[in-house]
mmCIF file of C-alpha atoms in Angstrom:
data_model
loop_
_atom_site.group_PDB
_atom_site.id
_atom_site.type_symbol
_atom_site.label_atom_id
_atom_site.label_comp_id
_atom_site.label_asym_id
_atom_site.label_seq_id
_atom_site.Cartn_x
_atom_site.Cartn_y
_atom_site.Cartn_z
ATOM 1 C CA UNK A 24 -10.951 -41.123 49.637
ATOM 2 C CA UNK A 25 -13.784 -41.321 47.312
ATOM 3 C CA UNK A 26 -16.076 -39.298 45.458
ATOM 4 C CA UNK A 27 -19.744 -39.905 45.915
ATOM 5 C CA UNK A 28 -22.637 -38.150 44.143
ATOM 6 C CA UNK A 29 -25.676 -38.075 46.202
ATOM 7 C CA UNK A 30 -28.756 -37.259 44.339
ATOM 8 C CA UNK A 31 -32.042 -36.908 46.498
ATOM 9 C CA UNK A 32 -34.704 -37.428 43.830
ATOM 10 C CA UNK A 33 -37.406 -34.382 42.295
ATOM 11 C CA UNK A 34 -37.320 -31.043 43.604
ATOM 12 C CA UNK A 35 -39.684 -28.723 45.662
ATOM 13 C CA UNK A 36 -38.246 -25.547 44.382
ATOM 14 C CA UNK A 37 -39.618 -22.469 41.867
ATOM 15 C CA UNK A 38 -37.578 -23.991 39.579
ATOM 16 C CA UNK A 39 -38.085 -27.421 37.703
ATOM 17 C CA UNK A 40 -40.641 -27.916 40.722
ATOM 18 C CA UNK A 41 -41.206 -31.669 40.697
ATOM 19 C CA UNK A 42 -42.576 -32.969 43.961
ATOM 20 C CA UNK A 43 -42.456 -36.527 43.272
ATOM 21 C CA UNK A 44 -44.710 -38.944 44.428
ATOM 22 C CA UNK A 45 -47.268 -37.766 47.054
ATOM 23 C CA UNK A 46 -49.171 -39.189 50.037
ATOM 24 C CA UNK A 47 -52.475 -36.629 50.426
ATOM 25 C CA UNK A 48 -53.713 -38.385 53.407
ATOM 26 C CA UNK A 49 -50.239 -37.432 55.227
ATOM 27 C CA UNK A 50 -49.003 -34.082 53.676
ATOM 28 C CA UNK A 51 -45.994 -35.955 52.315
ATOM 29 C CA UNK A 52 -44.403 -35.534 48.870
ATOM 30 C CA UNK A 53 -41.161 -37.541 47.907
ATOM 31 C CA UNK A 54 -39.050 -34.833 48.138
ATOM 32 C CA UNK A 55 -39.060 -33.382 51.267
ATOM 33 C CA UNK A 56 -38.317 -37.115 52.239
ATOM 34 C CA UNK A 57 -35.292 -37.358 49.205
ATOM 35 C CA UNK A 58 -33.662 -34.594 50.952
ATOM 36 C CA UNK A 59 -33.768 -35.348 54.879
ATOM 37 C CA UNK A 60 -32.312 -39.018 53.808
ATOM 38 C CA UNK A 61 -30.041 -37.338 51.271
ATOM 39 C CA UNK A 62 -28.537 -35.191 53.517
ATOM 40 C CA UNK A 63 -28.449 -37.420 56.462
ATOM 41 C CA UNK A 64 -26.165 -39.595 53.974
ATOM 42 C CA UNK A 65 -24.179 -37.231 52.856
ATOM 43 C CA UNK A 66 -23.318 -36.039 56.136
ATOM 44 C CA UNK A 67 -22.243 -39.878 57.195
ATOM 45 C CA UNK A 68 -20.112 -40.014 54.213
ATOM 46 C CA UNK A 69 -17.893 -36.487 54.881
ATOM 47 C CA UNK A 70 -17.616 -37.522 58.786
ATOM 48 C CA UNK A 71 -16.581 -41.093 56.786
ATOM 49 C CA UNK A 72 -13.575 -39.167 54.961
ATOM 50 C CA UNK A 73 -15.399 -39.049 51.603
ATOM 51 C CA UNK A 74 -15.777 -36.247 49.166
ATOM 52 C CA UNK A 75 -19.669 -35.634 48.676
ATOM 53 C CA UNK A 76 -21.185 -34.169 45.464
ATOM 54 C CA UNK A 77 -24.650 -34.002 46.869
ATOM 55 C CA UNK A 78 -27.218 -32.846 43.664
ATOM 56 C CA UNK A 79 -30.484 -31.843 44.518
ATOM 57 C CA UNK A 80 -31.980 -29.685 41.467
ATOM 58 C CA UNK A 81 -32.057 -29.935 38.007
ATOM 59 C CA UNK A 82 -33.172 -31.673 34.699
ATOM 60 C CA UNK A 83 -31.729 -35.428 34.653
ATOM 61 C CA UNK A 84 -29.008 -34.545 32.228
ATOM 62 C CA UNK A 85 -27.658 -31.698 34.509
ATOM 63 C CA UNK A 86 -27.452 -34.271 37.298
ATOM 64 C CA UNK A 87 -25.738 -36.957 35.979
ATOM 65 C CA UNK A 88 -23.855 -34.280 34.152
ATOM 66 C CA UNK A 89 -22.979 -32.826 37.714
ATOM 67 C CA UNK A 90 -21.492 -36.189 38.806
ATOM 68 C CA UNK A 91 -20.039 -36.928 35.829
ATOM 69 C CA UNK A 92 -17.799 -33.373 36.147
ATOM 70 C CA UNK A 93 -17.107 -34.420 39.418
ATOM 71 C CA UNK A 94 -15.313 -37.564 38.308
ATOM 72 C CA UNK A 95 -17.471 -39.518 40.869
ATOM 73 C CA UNK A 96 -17.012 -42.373 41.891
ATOM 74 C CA UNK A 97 -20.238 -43.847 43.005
ATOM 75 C CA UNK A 98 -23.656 -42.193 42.474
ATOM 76 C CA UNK A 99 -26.951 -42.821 44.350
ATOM 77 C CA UNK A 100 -30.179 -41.278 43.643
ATOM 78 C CA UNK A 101 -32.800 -41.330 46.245
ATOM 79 C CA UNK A 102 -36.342 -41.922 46.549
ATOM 80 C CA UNK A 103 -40.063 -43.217 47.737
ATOM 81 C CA UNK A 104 -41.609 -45.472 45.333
ATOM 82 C CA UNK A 105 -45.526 -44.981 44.794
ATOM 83 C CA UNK A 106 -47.996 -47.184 43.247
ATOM 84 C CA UNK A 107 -51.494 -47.058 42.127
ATOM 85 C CA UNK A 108 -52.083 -50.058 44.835
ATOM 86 C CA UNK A 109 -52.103 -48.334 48.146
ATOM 87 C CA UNK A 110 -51.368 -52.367 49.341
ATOM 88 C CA UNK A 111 -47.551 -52.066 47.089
ATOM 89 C CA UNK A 112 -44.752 -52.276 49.893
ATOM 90 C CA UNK A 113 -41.202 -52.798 50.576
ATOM 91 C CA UNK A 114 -37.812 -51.315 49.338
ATOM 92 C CA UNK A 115 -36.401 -52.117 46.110
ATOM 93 C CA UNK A 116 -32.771 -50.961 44.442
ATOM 94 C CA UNK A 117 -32.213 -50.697 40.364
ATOM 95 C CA UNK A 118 -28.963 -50.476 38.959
ATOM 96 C CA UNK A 119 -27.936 -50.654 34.736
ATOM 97 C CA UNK A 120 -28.364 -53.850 33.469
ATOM 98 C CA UNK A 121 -24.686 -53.769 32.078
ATOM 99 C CA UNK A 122 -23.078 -52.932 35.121
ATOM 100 C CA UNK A 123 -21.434 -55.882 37.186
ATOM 101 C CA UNK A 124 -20.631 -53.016 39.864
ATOM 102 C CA UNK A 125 -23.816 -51.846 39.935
ATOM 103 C CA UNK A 126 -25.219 -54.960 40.267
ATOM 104 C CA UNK A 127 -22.620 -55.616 43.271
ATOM 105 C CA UNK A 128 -23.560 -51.929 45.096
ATOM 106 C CA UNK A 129 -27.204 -52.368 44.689
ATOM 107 C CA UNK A 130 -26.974 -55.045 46.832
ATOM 108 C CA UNK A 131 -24.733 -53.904 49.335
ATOM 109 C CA UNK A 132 -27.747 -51.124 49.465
ATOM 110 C CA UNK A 133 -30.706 -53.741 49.320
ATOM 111 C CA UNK A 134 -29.198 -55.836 52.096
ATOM 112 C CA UNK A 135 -28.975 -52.942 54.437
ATOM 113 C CA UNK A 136 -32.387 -51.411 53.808
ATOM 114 C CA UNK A 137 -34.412 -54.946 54.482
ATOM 115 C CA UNK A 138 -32.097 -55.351 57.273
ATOM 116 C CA UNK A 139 -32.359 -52.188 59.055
ATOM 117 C CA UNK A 140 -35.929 -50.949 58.017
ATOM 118 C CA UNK A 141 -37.424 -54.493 58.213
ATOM 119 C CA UNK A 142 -39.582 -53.658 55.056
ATOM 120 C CA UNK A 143 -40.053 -56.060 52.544
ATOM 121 C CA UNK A 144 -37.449 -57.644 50.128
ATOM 122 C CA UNK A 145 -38.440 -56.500 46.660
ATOM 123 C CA UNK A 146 -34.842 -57.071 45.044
ATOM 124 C CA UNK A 147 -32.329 -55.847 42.635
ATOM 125 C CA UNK A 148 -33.429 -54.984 39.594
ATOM 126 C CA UNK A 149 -31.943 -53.760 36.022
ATOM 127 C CA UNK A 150 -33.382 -51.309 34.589
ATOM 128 C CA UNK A 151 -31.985 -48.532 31.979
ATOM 129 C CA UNK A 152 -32.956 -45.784 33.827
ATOM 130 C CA UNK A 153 -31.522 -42.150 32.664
ATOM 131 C CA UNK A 154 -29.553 -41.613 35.938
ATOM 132 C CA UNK A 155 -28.230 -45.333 35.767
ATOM 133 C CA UNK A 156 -27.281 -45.395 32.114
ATOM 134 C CA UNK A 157 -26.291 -42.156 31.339
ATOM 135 C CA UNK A 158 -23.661 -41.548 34.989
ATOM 136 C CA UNK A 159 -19.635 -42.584 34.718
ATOM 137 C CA UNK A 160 -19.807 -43.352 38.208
ATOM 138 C CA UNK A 161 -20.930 -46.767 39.620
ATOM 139 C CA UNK A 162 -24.762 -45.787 39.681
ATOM 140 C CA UNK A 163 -27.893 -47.125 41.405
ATOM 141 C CA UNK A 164 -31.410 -45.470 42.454
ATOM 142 C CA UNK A 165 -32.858 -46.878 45.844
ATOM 143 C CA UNK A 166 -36.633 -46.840 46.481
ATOM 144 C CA UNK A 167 -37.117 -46.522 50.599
ATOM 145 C CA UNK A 168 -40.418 -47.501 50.370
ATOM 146 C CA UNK A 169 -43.815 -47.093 49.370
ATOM 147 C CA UNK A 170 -45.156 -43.616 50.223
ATOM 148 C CA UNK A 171 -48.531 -44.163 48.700
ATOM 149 C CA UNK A 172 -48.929 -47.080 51.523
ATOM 150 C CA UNK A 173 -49.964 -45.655 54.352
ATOM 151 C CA UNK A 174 -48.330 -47.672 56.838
ATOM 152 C CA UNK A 175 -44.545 -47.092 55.247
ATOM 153 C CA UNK A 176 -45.264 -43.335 54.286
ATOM 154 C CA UNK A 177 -46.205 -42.735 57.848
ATOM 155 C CA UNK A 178 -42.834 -44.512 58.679
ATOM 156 C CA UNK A 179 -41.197 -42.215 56.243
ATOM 157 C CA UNK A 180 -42.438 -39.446 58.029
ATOM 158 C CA UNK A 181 -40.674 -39.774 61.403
ATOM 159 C CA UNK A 182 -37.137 -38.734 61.707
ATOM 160 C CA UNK A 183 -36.299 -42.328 63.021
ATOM 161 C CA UNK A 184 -36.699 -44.305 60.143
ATOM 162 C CA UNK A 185 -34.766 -41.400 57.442
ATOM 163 C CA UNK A 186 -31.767 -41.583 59.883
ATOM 164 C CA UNK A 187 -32.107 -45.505 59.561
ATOM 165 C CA UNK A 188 -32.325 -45.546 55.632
ATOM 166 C CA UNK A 189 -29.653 -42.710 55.579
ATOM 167 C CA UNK A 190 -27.785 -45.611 57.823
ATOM 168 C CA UNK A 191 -27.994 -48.366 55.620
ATOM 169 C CA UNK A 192 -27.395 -46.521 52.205
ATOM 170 C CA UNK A 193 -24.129 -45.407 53.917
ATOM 171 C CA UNK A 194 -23.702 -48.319 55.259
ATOM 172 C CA UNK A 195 -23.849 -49.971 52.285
ATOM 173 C CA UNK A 196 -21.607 -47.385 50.040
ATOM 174 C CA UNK A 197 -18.897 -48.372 52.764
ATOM 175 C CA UNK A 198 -18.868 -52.018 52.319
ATOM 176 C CA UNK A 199 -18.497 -51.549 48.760
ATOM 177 C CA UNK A 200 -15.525 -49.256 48.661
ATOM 178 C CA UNK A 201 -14.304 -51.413 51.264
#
């Protein structure tokens, strides 16, 4: 059994409110989507066997603090990528630049997301992001898609395609704890 931290990215609560990226047009912010494909995941994962540390709230350091106290295992942080260019599309998965394991989950991830979502392939890529860099666990951030494109935000919206991300993040996790 493994431990996985499950992060579902920025925060609608009174506290360290942080809505994310947000699509006016459709009454979307990033978080409301974080969470139904956060949860979805982590609920895969405990019917899976796996202990879930599932992290919602908080400043950056108290989340990768959180799965760092949890001796995780793997960590995933979740989220809807946004661009200036409504036209910006596909799904895209960053891991540290350092880490050969991170490099190997993020593409576990990738794979599943352009194969089950059918967006676009826009890679792996290394970047030192905080939640990357500064987690003990195995660590990558997944970007579902663009929710400032219309066509994939509206996608994000329906319950069908955050069960089929939640699928393929799992899905993913799984093939790389084997």
């Amino acid at each position: 059994m493994s431990i996985i931290a499950i992060n579902a990215g920025h925060y609608l609560g009174k506290e360290n409110y942080d809505p994310g990226a947000c699509n006016e047009v459709l009454g979307l912010t990033e978080a409301e989507i974080n969470v139904a494909v956060g949860r979805k995941v982590e609920q895969s994962l405990i019917n899976e066997g796996h202990e879930v540390v599932y992290i919602h709230k908080g400043e950056l350091h108290e989340i990768t603090n959180a799965s760092n106290e949890a001796n995780a295992d793997v960590f995933v942080s979740i989220h809807c990528n946004s661009a200036a260019n409504a036209e910006a599309h596909g799904v895209e998965t960053f891991c540290h630049a350092t880490s050969k394991n991170g490099k190997r989950l993020a593409t576990l991830v990738q794979n599943q997301m352009v194969d089950l979502l059918g967006l676009t392939d826009r890679g792996v890529k290394t970047d030192a992001l905080y939640v990357t860099k500064r987690t003990d666990a195995v660590a990558i951030l997944v970007e579902i898609g663009f929710l400032s494109n219309l066509v994939e935000g509206t996608l994000m919206a329906s319950e069908q395609f955050q069960d089929m991300a939640a699928k393929s993040i799992t899905q993913g996790i799984l093939q790389y704890l084997g």
